[in-house]
Amino acid sequence: MAIPLPREDLGLREGYHSPQVDVAVRLNTNEAPLPPPDEWLAALAAELGEIAFNRYPDRHATELRRALAQFHGVRTEQVFCANGSNEVLQSLCLAYGGPGRSVAVFEPTYALHSHIAHLTGTAVFEGQRRPDFSLDLEAVAELISDRSPTLTFLCSPNNPTGLAEDPSTVRAVLSDASGLLVVDEAYGQFADWSALSLVDDDTPLVVTRTFSKTWSMAAARLGYLVGPEQVVTDLERVVLPYHLDAVKQAAGRLALRFVGEMEQRVGLIVRERQRILAGMGRLPVTTWPSQSNFILFRPDRHKGENVWQELLERGILIRNTSSWPGLTGCLRVTVGTPEENDAFLGALAEVLS
Ligand code: PMP
């Protein structure tokens, strides 16, 4: 007996990991800088005592989905929940991708869209964004008509560039799409407009969201999708039985009692984002406008790689995107607490001086 070799096509791909380094200021994975409200933790602790841990959890996460449906003004049957929005994306690829099928992505964008597609044996067709990272709608239409992907991914606001798509762009892609249009709104609460307004049972569009960012619950691993009932039914067929544990279901449902607190945090992050952008405006860096909780920038005179390393040596971890296709020399910083942002701005000024 010997350990078999893994699938040959896996050898072509590295895992997708952001380094987890133990430093004072962690601004590399777009998490929320503040913990969830104490009242949420107290409510969750109280509910833990109610959970029948010897039993499997509600397989359909009915109460959580009902609460999310109410929050978004849709029906429970139009909501699908999973272990982080990454598992939502994986479920979409499992249900609609696979051998002989394809997805379309527009680079640079969230790397997991193509990574998960590859892992599920789905071909990936890559279109390129314009130099300012906006979508070239003619190129999008051409790629979709040439390749007929079953899934077309948009990310709005786009990670790692920060730009949000406007309604006319999403509508245009939707009218071109040959299959299902997936709008990844992991950072949706930071943007002015949401594609959620386009969701109905007859439109081949889904919107994915997460509790990892604005809800300050990255550790809970909870994400969801809002879309046509038929899609939710299809996704339920590919997930493992009882994939959402009871604690997570309660955590998400209870979080929805604290919408006001969540919105306050979004407000703080948006104000801090503008403050960081203003601070960076006085430094030799190029920045891109952001409707998210992170900022993409490129040092004008220094190598991105070196700046990343020197910030790390000062106890500040940001995302090194400098070798990513289309992002040569660029770095991405997550908006943190005011103190963390001050530390970042101070260290960046020092490194660039
Ligand atoms: N989509 C985008 C665009 C993201 O940036 C992330 C997190 N980095 C995710 C989805 C996944 O988030 P989670 O699995 O934590 O819900």
mmCIF file of N, CA and C in Angstrom, residues 50-158:
data_model
loop_
_atom_site.group_PDB
_atom_site.id
_atom_site.type_symbol
_atom_site.label_atom_id
_atom_site.label_comp_id
_atom_site.label_asym_id
_atom_site.label_seq_id
_atom_site.Cartn_x
_atom_site.Cartn_y
_atom_site.Cartn_z
ATOM 1 N N GLU A 50 -29.084 26.039 24.947
ATOM 2 C CA GLU A 50 -30.326 25.483 24.390
ATOM 3 C C GLU A 50 -30.056 24.433 23.308
ATOM 4 N N ILE A 51 -28.817 24.401 22.813
ATOM 5 C CA ILE A 51 -28.537 23.528 21.661
ATOM 6 C C ILE A 51 -28.458 22.065 22.102
ATOM 7 N N ALA A 52 -29.160 21.196 21.376
ATOM 8 C CA ALA A 52 -29.079 19.759 21.654
ATOM 9 C C ALA A 52 -27.850 19.226 20.914
ATOM 10 N N PHE A 53 -26.702 19.227 21.612
ATOM 11 C CA PHE A 53 -25.445 18.895 20.942
ATOM 12 C C PHE A 53 -25.362 17.426 20.509
ATOM 13 N N ASN A 54 -26.214 16.569 21.092
ATOM 14 C CA ASN A 54 -26.193 15.159 20.674
ATOM 15 C C ASN A 54 -26.945 14.936 19.365
ATOM 16 N N ARG A 55 -27.636 15.970 18.894
ATOM 17 C CA ARG A 55 -28.435 15.847 17.667
ATOM 18 C C ARG A 55 -27.796 16.617 16.519
ATOM 19 N N TYR A 56 -28.026 16.145 15.295
ATOM 20 C CA TYR A 56 -27.600 16.932 14.135
ATOM 21 C C TYR A 56 -28.394 18.237 14.100
ATOM 22 N N PRO A 57 -27.771 19.276 13.518
ATOM 23 C CA PRO A 57 -28.482 20.570 13.459
ATOM 24 C C PRO A 57 -29.568 20.556 12.386
ATOM 25 N N ASP A 58 -30.399 21.599 12.384
ATOM 26 C CA ASP A 58 -31.412 21.742 11.334
ATOM 27 C C ASP A 58 -30.710 21.749 9.975
ATOM 28 N N ARG A 59 -30.982 20.747 9.198
ATOM 29 C CA ARG A 59 -30.281 20.567 7.932
ATOM 30 C C ARG A 59 -30.549 21.722 6.959
ATOM 31 N N HIS A 60 -31.702 22.343 7.088
ATOM 32 C CA HIS A 60 -32.058 23.413 6.147
ATOM 33 C C HIS A 60 -31.800 24.803 6.723
ATOM 34 N N ALA A 61 -31.205 24.865 7.906
ATOM 35 C CA ALA A 61 -30.902 26.167 8.554
ATOM 36 C C ALA A 61 -32.088 27.118 8.420
ATOM 37 N N THR A 62 -33.269 26.597 8.692
ATOM 38 C CA THR A 62 -34.500 27.329 8.366
ATOM 39 C C THR A 62 -34.590 28.694 9.066
ATOM 40 N N GLU A 63 -34.311 28.713 10.377
ATOM 41 C CA GLU A 63 -34.488 29.991 11.095
ATOM 42 C C GLU A 63 -33.487 31.040 10.622
ATOM 43 N N LEU A 64 -32.271 30.607 10.392
ATOM 44 C CA LEU A 64 -31.253 31.531 9.891
ATOM 45 C C LEU A 64 -31.655 32.067 8.511
ATOM 46 N N ARG A 65 -32.088 31.160 7.651
ATOM 47 C CA ARG A 65 -32.476 31.594 6.298
ATOM 48 C C ARG A 65 -33.705 32.494 6.344
ATOM 49 N N ARG A 66 -34.614 32.179 7.262
ATOM 50 C CA ARG A 66 -35.816 33.015 7.390
ATOM 51 C C ARG A 66 -35.429 34.433 7.833
ATOM 52 N N ALA A 67 -34.504 34.509 8.792
ATOM 53 C CA ALA A 67 -34.066 35.823 9.283
ATOM 54 C C ALA A 67 -33.352 36.605 8.171
ATOM 55 N N LEU A 68 -32.523 35.916 7.403
ATOM 56 C CA LEU A 68 -31.822 36.589 6.303
ATOM 57 C C LEU A 68 -32.812 37.047 5.225
ATOM 58 N N ALA A 69 -33.810 36.193 4.968
ATOM 59 C CA ALA A 69 -34.816 36.532 3.954
ATOM 60 C C ALA A 69 -35.559 37.794 4.373
ATOM 61 N N GLN A 70 -35.898 37.860 5.650
ATOM 62 C CA GLN A 70 -36.605 39.035 6.168
ATOM 63 C C GLN A 70 -35.715 40.287 6.046
ATOM 64 N N PHE A 71 -34.457 40.110 6.377
ATOM 65 C CA PHE A 71 -33.496 41.216 6.319
ATOM 66 C C PHE A 71 -33.404 41.788 4.901
ATOM 67 N N HIS A 72 -33.450 40.895 3.905
ATOM 68 C CA HIS A 72 -33.290 41.349 2.515
ATOM 69 C C HIS A 72 -34.612 41.508 1.764
ATOM 70 N N GLY A 73 -35.724 41.206 2.423
ATOM 71 C CA GLY A 73 -37.012 41.342 1.752
ATOM 72 C C GLY A 73 -37.213 40.336 0.633
ATOM 73 N N VAL A 74 -36.739 39.097 0.842
ATOM 74 C CA VAL A 74 -36.957 38.021 -0.138
ATOM 75 C C VAL A 74 -37.607 36.844 0.584
ATOM 76 N N ARG A 75 -37.843 35.740 -0.144
ATOM 77 C CA ARG A 75 -38.433 34.557 0.505
ATOM 78 C C ARG A 75 -37.321 33.647 1.049
ATOM 79 N N THR A 76 -37.649 32.897 2.089
ATOM 80 C CA THR A 76 -36.674 31.972 2.689
ATOM 81 C C THR A 76 -36.108 31.024 1.627
ATOM 82 N N GLU A 77 -36.946 30.615 0.689
ATOM 83 C CA GLU A 77 -36.534 29.675 -0.360
ATOM 84 C C GLU A 77 -35.515 30.293 -1.315
ATOM 85 N N GLN A 78 -35.305 31.599 -1.205
ATOM 86 C CA GLN A 78 -34.336 32.264 -2.088
ATOM 87 C C GLN A 78 -32.987 32.493 -1.395
ATOM 88 N N VAL A 79 -32.811 31.887 -0.225
ATOM 89 C CA VAL A 79 -31.559 32.086 0.529
ATOM 90 C C VAL A 79 -30.874 30.738 0.747
ATOM 91 N N PHE A 80 -29.584 30.716 0.452
ATOM 92 C CA PHE A 80 -28.766 29.516 0.678
ATOM 93 C C PHE A 80 -27.603 29.925 1.571
ATOM 94 N N CYS A 81 -27.332 29.149 2.621
ATOM 95 C CA CYS A 81 -26.234 29.490 3.549
ATOM 96 C C CYS A 81 -25.134 28.436 3.489
ATOM 97 N N ALA A 82 -23.914 28.862 3.765
ATOM 98 C CA ALA A 82 -22.791 27.910 3.756
ATOM 99 C C ALA A 82 -21.679 28.408 4.670
ATOM 100 N N ASN A 83 -20.623 27.601 4.760
ATOM 101 C CA ASN A 83 -19.490 27.897 5.643
ATOM 102 C C ASN A 83 -18.596 28.964 5.013
ATOM 103 N N GLY A 84 -19.002 30.195 5.129
ATOM 104 C CA GLY A 84 -18.288 31.281 4.456
ATOM 105 C C GLY A 84 -18.786 31.394 3.032
ATOM 106 N N SER A 85 -18.638 32.605 2.459
ATOM 107 C CA SER A 85 -19.116 32.727 1.079
ATOM 108 C C SER A 85 -18.232 31.928 0.133
ATOM 109 N N ASN A 86 -17.023 31.563 0.577
ATOM 110 C CA ASN A 86 -16.213 30.676 -0.272
ATOM 111 C C ASN A 86 -16.916 29.338 -0.498
ATOM 112 N N GLU A 87 -17.599 28.831 0.525
ATOM 113 C CA GLU A 87 -18.313 27.564 0.306
ATOM 114 C C GLU A 87 -19.545 27.770 -0.584
ATOM 115 N N VAL A 88 -20.106 28.974 -0.540
ATOM 116 C CA VAL A 88 -21.202 29.280 -1.473
ATOM 117 C C VAL A 88 -20.656 29.211 -2.910
ATOM 118 N N LEU A 89 -19.485 29.836 -3.107
ATOM 119 C CA LEU A 89 -18.885 29.852 -4.451
ATOM 120 C C LEU A 89 -18.544 28.435 -4.897
ATOM 121 N N GLN A 90 -18.026 27.649 -3.957
ATOM 122 C CA GLN A 90 -17.683 26.256 -4.277
ATOM 123 C C GLN A 90 -18.951 25.465 -4.650
ATOM 124 N N SER A 91 -20.027 25.707 -3.909
ATOM 125 C CA SER A 91 -21.273 24.990 -4.193
ATOM 126 C C SER A 91 -21.788 25.357 -5.584
ATOM 127 N N LEU A 92 -21.632 26.636 -5.958
ATOM 128 C CA LEU A 92 -22.060 27.059 -7.299
ATOM 129 C C LEU A 92 -21.260 26.310 -8.369
ATOM 130 N N CYS A 93 -19.943 26.202 -8.130
ATOM 131 C CA CYS A 93 -19.099 25.505 -9.123
ATOM 132 C C CYS A 93 -19.430 24.011 -9.151
ATOM 133 N N LEU A 94 -19.722 23.438 -7.969
ATOM 134 C CA LEU A 94 -20.077 22.009 -7.945
ATOM 135 C C LEU A 94 -21.389 21.763 -8.686
ATOM 136 N N ALA A 95 -22.338 22.670 -8.502
ATOM 137 C CA ALA A 95 -23.661 22.459 -9.095
ATOM 138 C C ALA A 95 -23.674 22.770 -10.590
ATOM 139 N N TYR A 96 -23.000 23.843 -10.977
ATOM 140 C CA TYR A 96 -23.135 24.312 -12.364
ATOM 141 C C TYR A 96 -21.849 24.189 -13.177
ATOM 142 N N GLY A 97 -20.716 23.867 -12.492
ATOM 143 C CA GLY A 97 -19.462 23.732 -13.229
ATOM 144 C C GLY A 97 -19.167 22.264 -13.476
ATOM 145 N N GLY A 98 -17.874 21.918 -13.387
ATOM 146 C CA GLY A 98 -17.467 20.531 -13.607
ATOM 147 C C GLY A 98 -16.956 20.324 -15.024
ATOM 148 N N PRO A 99 -16.497 19.100 -15.308
ATOM 149 C CA PRO A 99 -15.899 18.808 -16.610
ATOM 150 C C PRO A 99 -16.827 19.188 -17.769
ATOM 151 N N GLY A 100 -16.254 19.822 -18.772
ATOM 152 C CA GLY A 100 -17.032 20.208 -19.957
ATOM 153 C C GLY A 100 -17.739 21.546 -19.797
ATOM 154 N N ARG A 101 -17.622 22.143 -18.605
ATOM 155 C CA ARG A 101 -18.279 23.437 -18.378
ATOM 156 C C ARG A 101 -17.235 24.491 -18.021
ATOM 157 N N SER A 102 -17.654 25.736 -18.045
ATOM 158 C CA SER A 102 -16.662 26.786 -17.802
ATOM 159 C C SER A 102 -17.250 27.956 -17.023
ATOM 160 N N VAL A 103 -16.329 28.744 -16.465
ATOM 161 C CA VAL A 103 -16.697 30.003 -15.818
ATOM 162 C C VAL A 103 -15.916 31.131 -16.496
ATOM 163 N N ALA A 104 -16.449 32.346 -16.394
ATOM 164 C CA ALA A 104 -15.730 33.531 -16.881
ATOM 165 C C ALA A 104 -15.409 34.428 -15.700
ATOM 166 N N VAL A 105 -14.174 34.928 -15.673
ATOM 167 C CA VAL A 105 -13.765 35.895 -14.641
ATOM 168 C C VAL A 105 -13.056 37.054 -15.342
ATOM 169 N N PHE A 106 -13.021 38.202 -14.690
ATOM 170 C CA PHE A 106 -12.401 39.379 -15.297
ATOM 171 C C PHE A 106 -11.316 39.887 -14.361
ATOM 172 N N GLU A 107 -10.080 39.654 -14.772
ATOM 173 C CA GLU A 107 -8.914 39.910 -13.913
ATOM 174 C C GLU A 107 -8.454 41.365 -14.004
ATOM 175 N N PRO A 108 -7.830 41.904 -12.964
ATOM 176 C CA PRO A 108 -7.624 41.248 -11.691
ATOM 177 C C PRO A 108 -8.904 41.267 -10.835
ATOM 178 N N THR A 109 -9.151 40.116 -10.194
ATOM 179 C CA THR A 109 -10.316 39.996 -9.333
ATOM 180 C C THR A 109 -10.021 38.988 -8.231
ATOM 181 N N TYR A 110 -11.040 38.609 -7.476
ATOM 182 C CA TYR A 110 -10.848 37.713 -6.332
ATOM 183 C C TYR A 110 -10.339 36.348 -6.826
ATOM 184 N N ALA A 111 -9.152 35.981 -6.346
ATOM 185 C CA ALA A 111 -8.461 34.804 -6.886
ATOM 186 C C ALA A 111 -9.232 33.500 -6.675
ATOM 187 N N LEU A 112 -10.091 33.477 -5.648
ATOM 188 C CA LEU A 112 -10.794 32.226 -5.346
ATOM 189 C C LEU A 112 -11.826 31.850 -6.405
ATOM 190 N N HIS A 113 -12.295 32.824 -7.182
ATOM 191 C CA HIS A 113 -13.276 32.458 -8.217
ATOM 192 C C HIS A 113 -12.650 31.452 -9.183
ATOM 193 N N SER A 114 -11.470 31.774 -9.699
ATOM 194 C CA SER A 114 -10.862 30.829 -10.639
ATOM 195 C C SER A 114 -10.268 29.625 -9.903
ATOM 196 N N HIS A 115 -9.762 29.849 -8.695
ATOM 197 C CA HIS A 115 -9.155 28.742 -7.941
ATOM 198 C C HIS A 115 -10.198 27.644 -7.675
ATOM 199 N N ILE A 116 -11.365 28.047 -7.177
ATOM 200 C CA ILE A 116 -12.407 27.054 -6.876
ATOM 201 C C ILE A 116 -12.904 26.400 -8.158
ATOM 202 N N ALA A 117 -13.017 27.200 -9.220
ATOM 203 C CA ALA A 117 -13.447 26.621 -10.501
ATOM 204 C C ALA A 117 -12.474 25.507 -10.910
ATOM 205 N N HIS A 118 -11.179 25.786 -10.836
ATOM 206 C CA HIS A 118 -10.180 24.763 -11.191
ATOM 207 C C HIS A 118 -10.327 23.525 -10.314
ATOM 208 N N LEU A 119 -10.480 23.747 -9.010
ATOM 209 C CA LEU A 119 -10.569 22.604 -8.086
ATOM 210 C C LEU A 119 -11.770 21.714 -8.396
ATOM 211 N N THR A 120 -12.811 22.319 -8.961
ATOM 212 C CA THR A 120 -14.007 21.530 -9.273
ATOM 213 C C THR A 120 -13.990 21.038 -10.722
ATOM 214 N N GLY A 121 -12.832 21.143 -11.359
ATOM 215 C CA GLY A 121 -12.699 20.614 -12.717
ATOM 216 C C GLY A 121 -13.412 21.455 -13.776
ATOM 217 N N THR A 122 -13.617 22.725 -13.463
ATOM 218 C CA THR A 122 -14.325 23.620 -14.382
ATOM 219 C C THR A 122 -13.302 24.479 -15.133
ATOM 220 N N ALA A 123 -13.462 24.600 -16.444
ATOM 221 C CA ALA A 123 -12.529 25.439 -17.214
ATOM 222 C C ALA A 123 -12.751 26.903 -16.846
ATOM 223 N N VAL A 124 -11.661 27.679 -16.895
ATOM 224 C CA VAL A 124 -11.752 29.102 -16.548
ATOM 225 C C VAL A 124 -11.344 29.935 -17.760
ATOM 226 N N PHE A 125 -12.211 30.861 -18.159
ATOM 227 C CA PHE A 125 -11.858 31.808 -19.209
ATOM 228 C C PHE A 125 -11.701 33.177 -18.576
ATOM 229 N N GLU A 126 -10.529 33.760 -18.825
ATOM 230 C CA GLU A 126 -10.193 35.033 -18.173
ATOM 231 C C GLU A 126 -10.296 36.181 -19.146
ATOM 232 N N GLY A 127 -11.125 37.171 -18.812
ATOM 233 C CA GLY A 127 -11.081 38.437 -19.525
ATOM 234 C C GLY A 127 -10.234 39.394 -18.699
ATOM 235 N N GLN A 128 -9.779 40.480 -19.315
ATOM 236 C CA GLN A 128 -8.959 41.456 -18.584
ATOM 237 C C GLN A 128 -9.746 42.739 -18.383
ATOM 238 N N ARG A 129 -9.573 43.353 -17.237
ATOM 239 C CA ARG A 129 -10.142 44.683 -17.004
ATOM 240 C C ARG A 129 -9.282 45.729 -17.704
ATOM 241 N N ARG A 130 -9.837 46.923 -17.856
ATOM 242 C CA ARG A 130 -9.059 48.031 -18.423
ATOM 243 C C ARG A 130 -7.964 48.429 -17.433
ATOM 244 N N PRO A 131 -6.983 49.250 -17.882
ATOM 245 C CA PRO A 131 -5.902 49.654 -16.959
ATOM 246 C C PRO A 131 -6.429 50.337 -15.691
ATOM 247 N N ASP A 132 -7.602 51.004 -15.771
ATOM 248 C CA ASP A 132 -8.139 51.616 -14.549
ATOM 249 C C ASP A 132 -9.007 50.624 -13.760
ATOM 250 N N PHE A 133 -8.975 49.367 -14.153
ATOM 251 C CA PHE A 133 -9.671 48.241 -13.496
ATOM 252 C C PHE A 133 -11.182 48.242 -13.708
ATOM 253 N N SER A 134 -11.689 49.117 -14.573
ATOM 254 C CA SER A 134 -13.120 49.044 -14.892
ATOM 255 C C SER A 134 -13.333 47.918 -15.901
ATOM 256 N N LEU A 135 -14.594 47.497 -16.035
ATOM 257 C CA LEU A 135 -14.897 46.418 -16.972
ATOM 258 C C LEU A 135 -15.030 46.974 -18.383
ATOM 259 N N ASP A 136 -14.472 46.253 -19.341
ATOM 260 C CA ASP A 136 -14.625 46.616 -20.744
ATOM 261 C C ASP A 136 -15.828 45.801 -21.248
ATOM 262 N N LEU A 137 -16.984 46.461 -21.342
ATOM 263 C CA LEU A 137 -18.223 45.704 -21.601
ATOM 264 C C LEU A 137 -18.216 44.989 -22.940
ATOM 265 N N GLU A 138 -17.533 45.570 -23.923
ATOM 266 C CA GLU A 138 -17.469 44.885 -25.229
ATOM 267 C C GLU A 138 -16.679 43.587 -25.104
ATOM 268 N N ALA A 139 -15.560 43.672 -24.371
ATOM 269 C CA ALA A 139 -14.733 42.467 -24.183
ATOM 270 C C ALA A 139 -15.497 41.419 -23.370
ATOM 271 N N VAL A 140 -16.288 41.876 -22.404
ATOM 272 C CA VAL A 140 -17.084 40.940 -21.593
ATOM 273 C C VAL A 140 -18.077 40.212 -22.498
ATOM 274 N N ALA A 141 -18.786 40.985 -23.330
ATOM 275 C CA ALA A 141 -19.806 40.395 -24.212
ATOM 276 C C ALA A 141 -19.163 39.391 -25.178
ATOM 277 N N GLU A 142 -17.972 39.760 -25.668
ATOM 278 C CA GLU A 142 -17.285 38.889 -26.634
ATOM 279 C C GLU A 142 -16.881 37.565 -25.973
ATOM 280 N N LEU A 143 -16.309 37.673 -24.783
ATOM 281 C CA LEU A 143 -15.861 36.460 -24.096
ATOM 282 C C LEU A 143 -17.048 35.547 -23.793
ATOM 283 N N ILE A 144 -18.148 36.144 -23.354
ATOM 284 C CA ILE A 144 -19.317 35.336 -23.003
ATOM 285 C C ILE A 144 -19.900 34.687 -24.263
ATOM 286 N N SER A 145 -19.941 35.454 -25.356
ATOM 287 C CA SER A 145 -20.545 34.844 -26.547
ATOM 288 C C SER A 145 -19.616 33.790 -27.160
ATOM 289 N N ASP A 146 -18.292 33.970 -27.032
ATOM 290 C CA ASP A 146 -17.350 32.958 -27.569
ATOM 291 C C ASP A 146 -17.345 31.684 -26.740
ATOM 292 N N ARG A 147 -17.436 31.838 -25.420
ATOM 293 C CA ARG A 147 -17.165 30.696 -24.524
ATOM 294 C C ARG A 147 -18.397 30.108 -23.859
ATOM 295 N N SER A 148 -19.495 30.824 -23.865
ATOM 296 C CA SER A 148 -20.735 30.372 -23.206
ATOM 297 C C SER A 148 -20.508 29.760 -21.817
ATOM 298 N N PRO A 149 -19.924 30.509 -20.891
ATOM 299 C CA PRO A 149 -19.698 29.939 -19.552
ATOM 300 C C PRO A 149 -21.026 29.694 -18.843
ATOM 301 N N THR A 150 -21.072 28.655 -17.989
ATOM 302 C CA THR A 150 -22.309 28.459 -17.209
ATOM 303 C C THR A 150 -22.347 29.436 -16.033
ATOM 304 N N LEU A 151 -21.170 29.913 -15.605
ATOM 305 C CA LEU A 151 -21.121 30.905 -14.522
ATOM 306 C C LEU A 151 -20.246 32.077 -14.960
ATOM 307 N N THR A 152 -20.728 33.282 -14.735
ATOM 308 C CA THR A 152 -19.906 34.479 -14.958
ATOM 309 C C THR A 152 -19.778 35.170 -13.613
ATOM 310 N N PHE A 153 -18.526 35.379 -13.199
ATOM 311 C CA PHE A 153 -18.298 35.999 -11.886
ATOM 312 C C PHE A 153 -17.982 37.481 -12.025
ATOM 313 N N LEU A 154 -18.688 38.277 -11.235
ATOM 314 C CA LEU A 154 -18.307 39.672 -11.024
ATOM 315 C C LEU A 154 -18.095 39.816 -9.529
ATOM 316 N N CYS A 155 -17.216 40.712 -9.151
ATOM 317 C CA CYS A 155 -16.996 40.946 -7.724
ATOM 318 C C CYS A 155 -17.201 42.442 -7.511
ATOM 319 N N SER A 156 -18.185 42.794 -6.689
ATOM 320 C CA SER A 156 -18.508 44.211 -6.555
ATOM 321 C C SER A 156 -18.877 44.547 -5.111
ATOM 322 N N PRO A 157 -18.090 45.390 -4.456
ATOM 323 C CA PRO A 157 -16.819 45.968 -4.864
ATOM 324 C C PRO A 157 -15.781 44.866 -5.121
ATOM 325 N N ASN A 158 -14.922 45.175 -6.095
ATOM 326 C CA ASN A 158 -13.980 44.149 -6.543
ATOM 327 C C ASN A 158 -12.771 44.051 -5.613
#
